[in-house]
Each structure stands twice: as C-alpha cells, then as structure tokens.
Coordinates of C-alpha atoms and ligand atoms in Angstrom, one line a residue:
M25 CA 51.2 32.6 43.7
T26 CA 54.2 33.7 42.7
P27 CA 55.3 31.6 39.3
T28 CA 58.1 30.6 39.6
S29 CA 60.8 29.3 36.8
I30 CA 61.9 26.2 38.1
R31 CA 62.7 24.0 35.0
P32 CA 61.0 20.4 35.8
S33 CA 63.4 18.0 35.4
L34 CA 63.4 15.0 32.8
P35 CA 61.9 11.5 34.1
P36 CA 64.3 8.8 32.6
S37 CA 64.4 8.3 28.8
K38 CA 62.2 5.8 27.5
L39 CA 64.9 5.7 24.8
P40 CA 67.3 5.9 26.7
H41 CA 69.9 3.9 23.4
V42 CA 68.2 5.8 20.7
G43 CA 69.8 8.9 19.0
T44 CA 69.1 10.4 15.5
T45 CA 68.6 7.4 13.4
I46 CA 71.3 6.7 11.0
F47 CA 69.7 7.7 8.3
S48 CA 69.5 11.7 8.9
T49 CA 72.7 11.2 10.1
M50 CA 74.5 10.4 7.4
S51 CA 72.1 12.8 5.2
A52 CA 73.0 15.5 7.5
L53 CA 76.7 15.0 7.1
A54 CA 76.4 14.5 3.6
N55 CA 74.8 17.8 3.0
E56 CA 77.4 19.2 6.1
H57 CA 80.2 18.4 2.9
G58 CA 78.7 18.4 0.2
A59 CA 79.4 14.7 -0.6
L60 CA 77.2 12.2 -3.1
N61 CA 74.3 10.7 -0.7
V62 CA 73.9 7.0 -2.1
A63 CA 72.8 6.3 1.9
Q64 CA 69.5 7.2 3.0
G65 CA 67.4 5.0 1.0
F66 CA 65.4 7.5 -1.3
P67 CA 64.6 7.2 -5.3
D68 CA 66.6 9.9 -7.0
L69 CA 64.0 9.6 -9.8
D70 CA 61.0 11.6 -10.2
P71 CA 57.0 9.8 -9.7
P72 CA 55.3 9.5 -13.1
L73 CA 53.7 12.5 -14.8
T74 CA 50.6 10.8 -14.5
L75 CA 51.2 10.1 -10.8
R76 CA 52.3 14.4 -10.0
D77 CA 48.8 15.3 -12.3
A78 CA 46.4 12.9 -10.5
V79 CA 47.6 14.4 -7.0
K80 CA 47.9 17.9 -8.0
K81 CA 43.6 17.0 -9.6
A82 CA 43.0 15.8 -6.5
I83 CA 44.0 19.0 -5.0
D84 CA 42.2 20.7 -7.1
D85 CA 38.7 18.5 -7.3
G86 CA 39.0 19.8 -3.5
V87 CA 39.6 16.4 -1.5
N88 CA 41.1 18.1 1.2
Q89 CA 39.8 17.2 3.9
Y90 CA 40.3 14.5 6.4
S91 CA 40.0 11.5 4.1
P92 CA 38.6 8.2 6.3
M93 CA 40.4 7.2 9.2
T94 CA 40.9 4.0 7.9
G95 CA 42.3 5.5 4.3
D96 CA 41.0 6.6 1.0
P97 CA 38.1 3.7 0.6
K98 CA 39.6 4.1 -3.5
L99 CA 43.0 2.9 -2.3
R100 CA 42.1 0.5 -0.1
L101 CA 39.7 -1.2 -3.6
W102 CA 43.5 -1.0 -5.2
I103 CA 45.3 -3.1 -2.7
S104 CA 42.7 -5.7 -2.3
E105 CA 42.6 -6.3 -5.5
M106 CA 46.1 -6.2 -5.4
Y107 CA 46.7 -9.2 -2.9
K108 CA 43.9 -11.1 -4.8
G109 CA 45.3 -10.7 -7.9
E110 CA 49.0 -11.2 -7.5
H111 CA 49.3 -13.3 -4.0
G112 CA 45.8 -15.1 -4.0
A113 CA 45.0 -13.4 -0.5
I114 CA 41.3 -12.5 0.5
Y115 CA 41.3 -9.0 2.3
D116 CA 37.4 -7.5 3.2
I117 CA 37.9 -3.6 2.0
D118 CA 36.3 -2.0 5.3
N119 CA 38.0 -4.2 7.5
E120 CA 41.4 -5.6 6.5
I121 CA 43.2 -2.7 4.9
T122 CA 44.0 0.4 6.4
I123 CA 46.6 3.7 5.3
G124 CA 48.6 5.2 7.5
A125 CA 51.4 7.9 7.3
G126 CA 54.2 5.9 5.5
A127 CA 54.5 2.1 6.7
S128 CA 56.3 3.3 9.1
S129 CA 52.8 5.1 11.3
V130 CA 51.3 1.4 10.8
I131 CA 53.9 -0.6 11.3
F132 CA 54.0 1.7 15.0
A133 CA 50.3 0.8 15.9
S134 CA 51.0 -2.7 15.3
I135 CA 53.7 -2.9 17.7
Q136 CA 51.9 -0.8 20.1
A137 CA 48.5 -2.6 19.5
L138 CA 49.4 -6.3 19.9
V139 CA 52.9 -6.0 22.4
H140 CA 52.6 -6.0 26.0
K141 CA 54.6 -5.7 28.7
G142 CA 57.1 -8.6 29.3
D143 CA 56.5 -9.6 25.4
E144 CA 58.7 -11.4 23.6
V145 CA 59.5 -10.4 19.6
I146 CA 61.6 -11.7 18.0
I147 CA 63.4 -9.6 15.1
V148 CA 65.7 -10.6 12.9
D149 CA 69.2 -9.0 13.1
P150 CA 70.6 -6.5 11.1
A151 CA 67.0 -5.6 11.1
Y152 CA 65.7 -1.7 10.2
D153 CA 65.3 0.9 13.6
L154 CA 62.4 1.4 13.8
Y155 CA 61.1 -2.4 15.4
A156 CA 63.2 -2.4 18.7
P157 CA 62.6 1.1 19.8
A158 CA 58.9 0.2 19.4
V159 CA 59.1 -3.4 20.4
H160 CA 60.7 -1.1 23.8
L161 CA 58.0 1.6 23.8
A162 CA 55.5 -1.1 24.6
G163 CA 57.1 -2.4 26.8
G164 CA 58.3 -5.8 25.0
V165 CA 62.0 -6.9 25.3
I166 CA 63.8 -7.9 21.8
K167 CA 64.8 -11.4 20.5
R168 CA 67.1 -10.9 17.7
A169 CA 67.8 -13.7 15.0
T170 CA 71.3 -13.3 13.9
L171 CA 71.7 -14.0 10.1
P172 CA 74.3 -15.1 8.0
L173 CA 74.9 -11.9 6.2
S174 CA 76.2 -13.6 2.9
P175 CA 74.3 -15.3 2.0
N176 CA 74.3 -19.2 1.1
K177 CA 75.1 -20.4 -2.7
G178 CA 72.7 -22.2 -4.0
E179 CA 68.9 -22.9 -4.7
E180 CA 67.7 -20.9 -1.4
E181 CA 70.3 -18.6 -1.8
G182 CA 69.6 -15.5 0.4
A183 CA 66.8 -16.7 1.8
I184 CA 65.4 -15.4 5.3
D185 CA 67.2 -18.5 7.4
V186 CA 63.4 -19.3 9.7
S187 CA 65.3 -21.8 11.9
K188 CA 67.1 -19.1 13.8
I189 CA 63.8 -17.4 14.7
D190 CA 62.8 -21.2 15.6
E191 CA 65.0 -21.7 18.4
L192 CA 64.2 -17.8 20.0
I193 CA 60.3 -18.9 20.6
S194 CA 58.9 -19.0 23.8
D195 CA 55.9 -19.3 25.6
K196 CA 56.2 -15.6 26.2
T197 CA 57.0 -14.9 22.2
R198 CA 54.0 -12.8 21.2
L199 CA 55.2 -11.5 18.0
V200 CA 57.2 -12.5 15.0
I201 CA 59.1 -9.7 13.1
I202 CA 60.4 -10.2 9.5
N203 CA 61.0 -8.0 6.4
A204 CA 61.5 -8.9 2.7
P205 CA 63.0 -7.8 0.2
H206 CA 65.3 -7.0 3.7
N207 CA 66.6 -4.0 4.5
P208 CA 69.2 -4.1 3.9
T209 CA 70.6 -7.0 2.6
G210 CA 68.4 -7.3 0.2
A211 CA 67.5 -11.3 1.5
C212 CA 64.3 -12.7 -0.4
F213 CA 61.8 -15.0 1.6
T214 CA 61.1 -18.6 -0.6
R215 CA 58.5 -20.8 -0.4
K216 CA 60.4 -22.9 1.9
S217 CA 61.5 -20.0 4.2
L218 CA 57.6 -19.2 4.2
D219 CA 56.7 -23.5 4.9
E220 CA 58.9 -23.4 7.4
L221 CA 57.8 -20.6 9.5
S222 CA 54.5 -21.6 9.4
I223 CA 55.5 -25.5 10.7
I224 CA 57.2 -22.9 13.2
L225 CA 54.4 -20.7 14.5
S226 CA 51.4 -23.5 14.4
G227 CA 50.0 -24.3 17.4
T228 CA 51.0 -21.0 18.9
N229 CA 49.6 -17.8 19.4
I230 CA 52.0 -15.8 17.9
F231 CA 51.4 -13.5 15.4
L232 CA 53.4 -11.9 12.0
L233 CA 54.6 -8.8 11.1
S234 CA 55.5 -8.8 7.5
D235 CA 57.4 -5.5 6.4
E236 CA 57.3 -5.9 2.7
V237 CA 57.7 -2.5 1.4
Y238 CA 60.5 -3.1 -0.9
G239 CA 57.8 -5.6 -2.5
P240 CA 58.0 -6.0 -6.5
I241 CA 61.1 -5.2 -5.9
V242 CA 62.9 -8.0 -6.4
H243 CA 65.9 -9.5 -9.1
D244 CA 67.2 -12.2 -11.0
G245 CA 63.5 -13.3 -11.6
R246 CA 62.8 -14.3 -8.3
P247 CA 58.6 -14.3 -7.3
F248 CA 57.7 -12.0 -4.9
L249 CA 56.2 -13.5 -3.1
S250 CA 54.6 -12.1 -0.3
A251 CA 53.4 -14.1 3.2
A252 CA 49.9 -12.8 3.0
S253 CA 50.4 -15.8 -0.2
H254 CA 50.6 -18.5 2.8
R255 CA 47.5 -20.0 3.4
E256 CA 48.8 -21.4 7.0
L257 CA 50.3 -18.1 7.9
H258 CA 47.7 -15.5 6.1
S259 CA 45.5 -16.3 9.6
R260 CA 48.3 -14.7 11.9
T261 CA 50.0 -12.4 10.0
M262 CA 49.8 -8.5 9.3
V263 CA 51.1 -7.9 5.9
F264 CA 53.0 -4.2 5.1
G265 CA 53.4 -2.1 1.9
S266 CA 54.8 1.9 1.1
F267 CA 53.7 3.6 -1.9
G268 CA 57.0 5.5 -1.6
K269 CA 58.9 2.8 -2.5
L270 CA 56.7 1.6 -5.1
L271 CA 56.0 5.4 -6.9
H272 CA 59.4 6.8 -5.9
A273 CA 58.0 9.2 -3.5
T274 CA 59.3 8.4 0.1
G275 CA 58.2 11.9 0.9
W276 CA 54.6 11.3 0.2
K277 CA 55.0 9.0 3.2
I278 CA 52.1 6.8 2.3
G279 CA 51.5 2.8 3.4
W280 CA 49.6 0.9 4.1
V281 CA 49.1 -2.7 6.6
A282 CA 46.2 -5.6 5.5
A283 CA 45.7 -7.7 8.4
P284 CA 42.8 -10.2 9.0
R285 CA 39.6 -8.2 10.4
F286 CA 40.4 -9.2 14.3
I287 CA 43.9 -8.0 14.5
T288 CA 42.9 -4.7 11.8
K289 CA 40.5 -4.0 14.7
E290 CA 42.7 -4.0 17.5
I291 CA 45.9 -1.2 14.8
R292 CA 43.4 1.2 13.6
K293 CA 42.0 1.9 17.9
V294 CA 46.1 2.8 18.1
H295 CA 46.4 4.3 14.2
Q296 CA 42.8 6.7 14.7
Y297 CA 45.4 8.6 17.9
D298 CA 48.1 8.2 16.2
V299 CA 47.9 9.8 12.4
F300 CA 44.1 9.3 12.5
S301 CA 44.4 9.9 8.8
T302 CA 47.2 11.0 6.3
G303 CA 47.5 13.3 3.0
A304 CA 43.5 12.9 1.0
P305 CA 44.4 14.2 -1.9
I306 CA 47.6 12.2 -2.1
Q307 CA 45.8 9.0 -1.4
R308 CA 43.3 10.0 -4.2
G309 CA 46.1 10.8 -6.6
I310 CA 47.8 7.8 -6.3
A311 CA 44.1 5.8 -6.5
N312 CA 43.0 7.0 -9.5
Y313 CA 46.3 6.8 -10.7
L314 CA 46.8 2.8 -9.7
F315 CA 43.7 1.8 -12.0
T316 CA 45.6 3.3 -15.0
D317 CA 47.4 1.6 -18.0
Q318 CA 50.5 3.7 -17.1
A319 CA 50.4 2.5 -13.5
K320 CA 51.0 -1.3 -14.6
Q321 CA 53.0 -1.0 -16.7
H322 CA 55.4 1.2 -14.0
L323 CA 55.0 -1.5 -11.4
S324 CA 56.3 -4.4 -14.0
E325 CA 59.3 -2.3 -14.8
L326 CA 60.2 -1.8 -11.3
G327 CA 62.1 -5.2 -10.7
P328 CA 63.8 -4.8 -14.0
I329 CA 65.0 -1.4 -13.7
Y330 CA 66.5 -1.5 -10.2
E331 CA 68.0 -4.3 -11.4
A332 CA 69.6 -3.1 -14.2
K333 CA 70.9 -1.0 -12.1
R334 CA 72.1 -3.1 -9.2
D335 CA 74.1 -4.4 -12.2
R336 CA 75.3 -1.7 -13.7
L337 CA 76.7 -0.1 -9.6
L338 CA 78.8 -3.7 -9.3
A339 CA 80.1 -3.9 -12.9
G340 CA 81.9 -1.1 -12.1
I341 CA 82.7 -2.0 -8.9
K342 CA 84.2 -5.4 -10.0
D343 CA 87.7 -5.2 -10.1
T344 CA 88.1 -3.1 -7.0
D345 CA 88.8 -5.0 -3.1
F346 CA 85.1 -4.8 -2.4
I347 CA 83.4 -7.7 -1.5
F348 CA 79.5 -8.2 -2.1
T349 CA 77.0 -10.8 -3.1
P350 CA 74.9 -9.2 -5.8
A351 CA 71.0 -8.1 -3.9
E352 CA 68.7 -10.1 -4.4
G353 CA 65.7 -7.8 -3.8
G354 CA 64.7 -4.1 -3.3
Y355 CA 67.2 -1.1 -3.9
F356 CA 70.5 -1.6 -1.6
Q357 CA 73.8 -3.1 -1.7
I358 CA 75.7 -3.6 0.9
I359 CA 79.5 -3.8 0.8
D360 CA 82.3 -5.7 2.9
Y361 CA 85.4 -3.1 2.4
S362 CA 87.2 -5.2 5.0
I363 CA 90.2 -5.8 3.1
L364 CA 90.9 -2.5 2.7
D365 CA 90.2 -1.3 5.8
K366 CA 89.9 -2.7 9.5
R367 CA 88.4 0.1 11.1
S368 CA 84.6 0.1 12.5
D369 CA 81.9 1.4 10.0
I370 CA 81.4 4.4 11.9
E371 CA 84.1 5.5 11.6
V372 CA 85.2 4.0 7.8
S373 CA 81.9 5.6 7.2
R374 CA 82.1 9.1 8.1
E375 CA 85.7 9.6 6.6
W376 CA 84.1 8.4 3.5
T377 CA 81.5 11.1 3.5
I378 CA 84.4 14.1 4.6
K379 CA 87.6 12.6 3.1
H380 CA 86.5 11.2 -0.4
G381 CA 82.7 12.7 -0.5
L382 CA 80.8 9.8 -0.9
A383 CA 77.8 8.9 2.1
T384 CA 77.1 5.1 2.7
I385 CA 74.9 3.7 5.3
P386 CA 77.2 1.6 8.5
L387 CA 75.7 -1.8 8.3
S388 CA 76.4 -1.4 12.7
P389 CA 72.8 0.3 13.2
F390 CA 70.8 -2.6 12.2
R391 CA 72.0 -4.8 14.5
D392 CA 71.6 -5.1 18.5
S393 CA 72.6 -1.5 19.7
G394 CA 73.4 -2.9 23.9
K395 CA 76.3 -4.9 21.5
S396 CA 77.2 -2.8 18.4
S397 CA 80.6 -1.5 20.5
A398 CA 81.7 -5.8 20.9
L399 CA 80.8 -6.2 17.2
I400 CA 83.3 -4.4 15.3
E401 CA 81.3 -4.5 11.4
R402 CA 82.6 -3.9 8.1
R403 CA 80.3 -3.7 5.4
V404 CA 78.6 -0.5 4.3
R405 CA 75.2 -0.2 2.2
I406 CA 74.7 1.7 -0.4
C407 CA 71.3 3.0 -2.1
F408 CA 70.7 2.1 -5.8
A409 CA 68.2 3.4 -6.8
K410 CA 69.9 6.7 -8.4
D411 CA 69.9 7.7 -12.0
D412 CA 72.8 6.2 -14.1
N413 CA 74.9 9.4 -14.1
T414 CA 74.6 8.9 -10.2
I415 CA 76.0 5.3 -10.9
D416 CA 78.4 6.5 -12.3
E417 CA 79.7 9.0 -10.2
T418 CA 79.2 6.2 -6.9
I419 CA 81.4 3.4 -9.1
L420 CA 83.7 6.3 -9.4
K421 CA 84.0 7.6 -6.1
L422 CA 84.2 3.6 -5.0
C423 CA 86.9 3.0 -6.9
A424 CA 88.7 6.3 -6.8
I425 CA 88.3 5.1 -2.3
D426 CA 89.4 1.4 -3.3
A427 CA 92.9 3.2 -5.2
Y428 CA 93.2 5.2 -2.3
Y429 CA 93.4 2.2 0.2
K430 CA 96.6 0.8 -1.8
S431 CA 98.6 3.2 -2.3
N432 CA 98.1 3.8 1.1
R433 CA 98.0 0.6 2.4
P434 CA 101.7 0.4 3.9
L435 CA 100.4 3.2 6.0
L436 CA 96.9 2.0 7.5
D437 CA 98.2 -1.4 8.3
V438 CA 100.7 0.4 10.6
Ligands
PMP17 N1 60.3 -1.1 6.6 C1 61.6 -0.9 6.1 C2 62.0 -1.8 5.8 C3 62.4 0.7 5.4 O1 63.8 0.5 4.8 C4 61.1 1.9 5.0 C5 62.4 2.6 5.3 N2 61.7 3.1 4.3 C6 60.0 1.6 5.9 C7 59.7 0.6 6.8 C8 58.9 2.6 6.2 O2 58.2 2.8 4.9 P1 57.6 4.3 4.8 O3 58.5 4.9 4.1 O4 56.5 4.1 4.0 O5 57.3 4.2 5.5
LIG18 N1 63.9 3.6 5.1 C1 65.3 4.0 4.8 C2 66.5 3.5 4.5 O1 66.5 2.7 5.2 C3 64.8 5.8 5.6 C4 64.1 6.0 5.8 C5 65.0 6.8 7.0 O2 65.2 7.9 7.0 N2 64.0 7.1 8.1 O3 67.5 4.2 4.0

C-alpha cells in the first residue's frame, strides 16, 4: 500500500472551553514584559537549607529508582502522624494515604475515580481552575455554589458559606469539592461551617473532596481546621495537602491524598496508571527533613511569616483606592480596583503587566467559563509569598497605579 500523508482530523475537543491556564499566561506575559510577577502562586523564598541537603543526600544515597506506587513509607508515616497529632484523625499508612505528583495529580485521580457520566459535582465559585476540567473529562456536570467575595464581618468572617452548597444538592450529586484556605479568597473553614456541611451531607451518598493545600497557612490566630478532623465528615472525605506550599518548593510537585480505605482503593486504581509514583529522592529527602526539629519550627512559623507579609502589603496600600478584606489564610490577597477602573479584570491585569510592570491574576478565570463574558469582575489576586523587597516593590507599583488613575481620571471616565 502506498503511504499517504493525510493529516487525521481531530475529534471534537474534550475540553472546548479550556485554553492555557491563567497562571501560565500571566507568568509568560510577565516574562515578556519584564514585569514583577506576583501573579502565579509560588514563593520566592527558598526551601530550608537542611531540606535541600536532605534531598541531595537522598540522591547521593542512591534513592533514585521508583518509589512505591503509594509513596515513600516514611513520608506517609509523617502524614499519618500529622493528621493524628494535629487533627485527631486516624489514617492507615498502607491503605489510606497516597503520595502524588503534587496535590494536582491526586485531586485529578480522585475525580476520575469517583465521578461517572451524568453525576453532578458541586464546586464553590470562585474555584481553583483544575476542578472543572477534571469533572468534565469524567463526564460529570458542574454545579457552582457562589461565595460572597467580600466575606461577612463578625465571628464567622470569611467562613465558607455552606448553605449555598445545600441549595444545589440533588439525587444526582456525587461529589462536593471544597477548598480551604481558599484560593483565591483566603476564606477558611470554621467549626460551624464544618458542622453544617456534615448535616447537609448526612444521609446522602455524597463524597467530599477537601483541598487543603494551604493547610497551616492561617492568619490572625485562626486554627487550621481540616475536614479530616470532623468525626461525621471523615468517612466520606478525601483531604489533600501539598509539600510545595508547606516547604516553599512548588516545583518539586509532591502532594498527598488521605482518604478512608474504600475510597483510597479506587483512587489508587487511577493513580497507578496516571503517574504511578513520583520523585523518589525528593520524597525521601522531605521525609527525613520532616522528622527534624528544624522542620517542626519551619511549619509552626509558616502562618505567622505569611501573615506578616500580608500585613506589610496591606499597610503599604492602605491609602490607595484599592478595596480589600485581609486574607484569612493562604498566601493570596484579593484587591478590588472598581473605584479606579471600570474595565474587566482580564483587560486591566494585562494592561498593568504591560504598562505598569506588575503582573497579577484576574479573578474571572476562577468563575464559570461559560458565564465569564457576562460577568464583569473588577478584582485581581496578588501572591504575597514573596521576600520583603518584592513586597515593597509591589506596594510601590500599586501606589503608582493608584496615582496614575487619579491623575488620569477625567480621561478614563469619558
Ligand atoms: N489546589 C489549590 C487550591 C492550589 O492553589 C494548587 C496550586 N498550587 C493546587 C491544588 C495544586 O497543588 P500542587 O502544586 O501540589 O499540585
Ligand atoms: N496554584 C497556583 C496558583 O493558584 C498555580 C499553579 C499552576 O500554575 N498551575 O497560582
């Protein structure tokens, strides 16, 4: 037979509304224009020296072949002791904890393992960009529970409003995906929100995916509440963590899922054919580091260090016309620029990057992509996981942007 060079035509896209993630897009734009990048969420702090040494040592010690599919046993041991000690939650090391290539890979695997065609999945809106495409690929249908973006004041300030989730539950709901501390708003769980969630889910067959990758990064004396700690929620819940966030090492891509045995069994069926296992020497180095006193101190300082950075940023822009509610957890701060500019966040964040040298993340990509054209969002997200010089530079740029708008206001208002 004569070979032909006909190019096969693509089938319809499985993700027709998906483009390059906003994080990659804004980082590329920042690089292109030499802008300060407080957009994509990564610290510019180094992982602790003893941790880096521990990873190098693991390579030199010959830990260079596949780790077990479930993850390094010593790392799983640390995770199980952490849940027991900090959250009173028991996870069996062999059957209930799995290490993935970042939290991303095990979140993805969990969604593929549990969601069937036509199943409904409730996510909070705004939501981290990974969930919806993963649900679509599994054939699921997304229902969005819209959260207030300026959290209510008072005792429950910033609490995830779970009553919105209740309104969306139907007999087709398979999974609720929740994220606290929340990206991008910083909202945290309260005891009350977890209690309410457990009442909403009780008597149903609904699973809970609790993305807690910003875990202990909580501010203003709040406790870090994990859904794992809730007695009633525990049996239907998968909790996720990321060493990228905890150790200033997002590029290492080591994360985990902890879930009851019957759920873990299904997650691992996907995980073993997805990544199978991830960076063995990095896992071992992290495990060896985590059992040291330096690691205990590092983890206990994480919240206060980021809180001081948040405060530094907000004190620096307090006299501008940006509106903000201090983030309650995580390392992102939302600022509302609506007093200064009425245009959409996509347009404005591009312009700030190109013209003012400051790259931020627009909020609308965290919303329902189908509706974003109708919704004019006037908020951007700033990553404050940066050294103090970068934060001071961010403040200077935001103040300059504020001043620019004020001096050009008559022009911009026409
Ligand atoms: N969930 C949320 C809310 C995130 O912000 C991120 C991003 N880093 C992840 C999951 C993924 O974490 P990892 O880098 O460990 O894959
Ligand atoms: N989670 C990071 C953020 O929210 C980005 C991770 C990524 O680029 N995929 O900025």
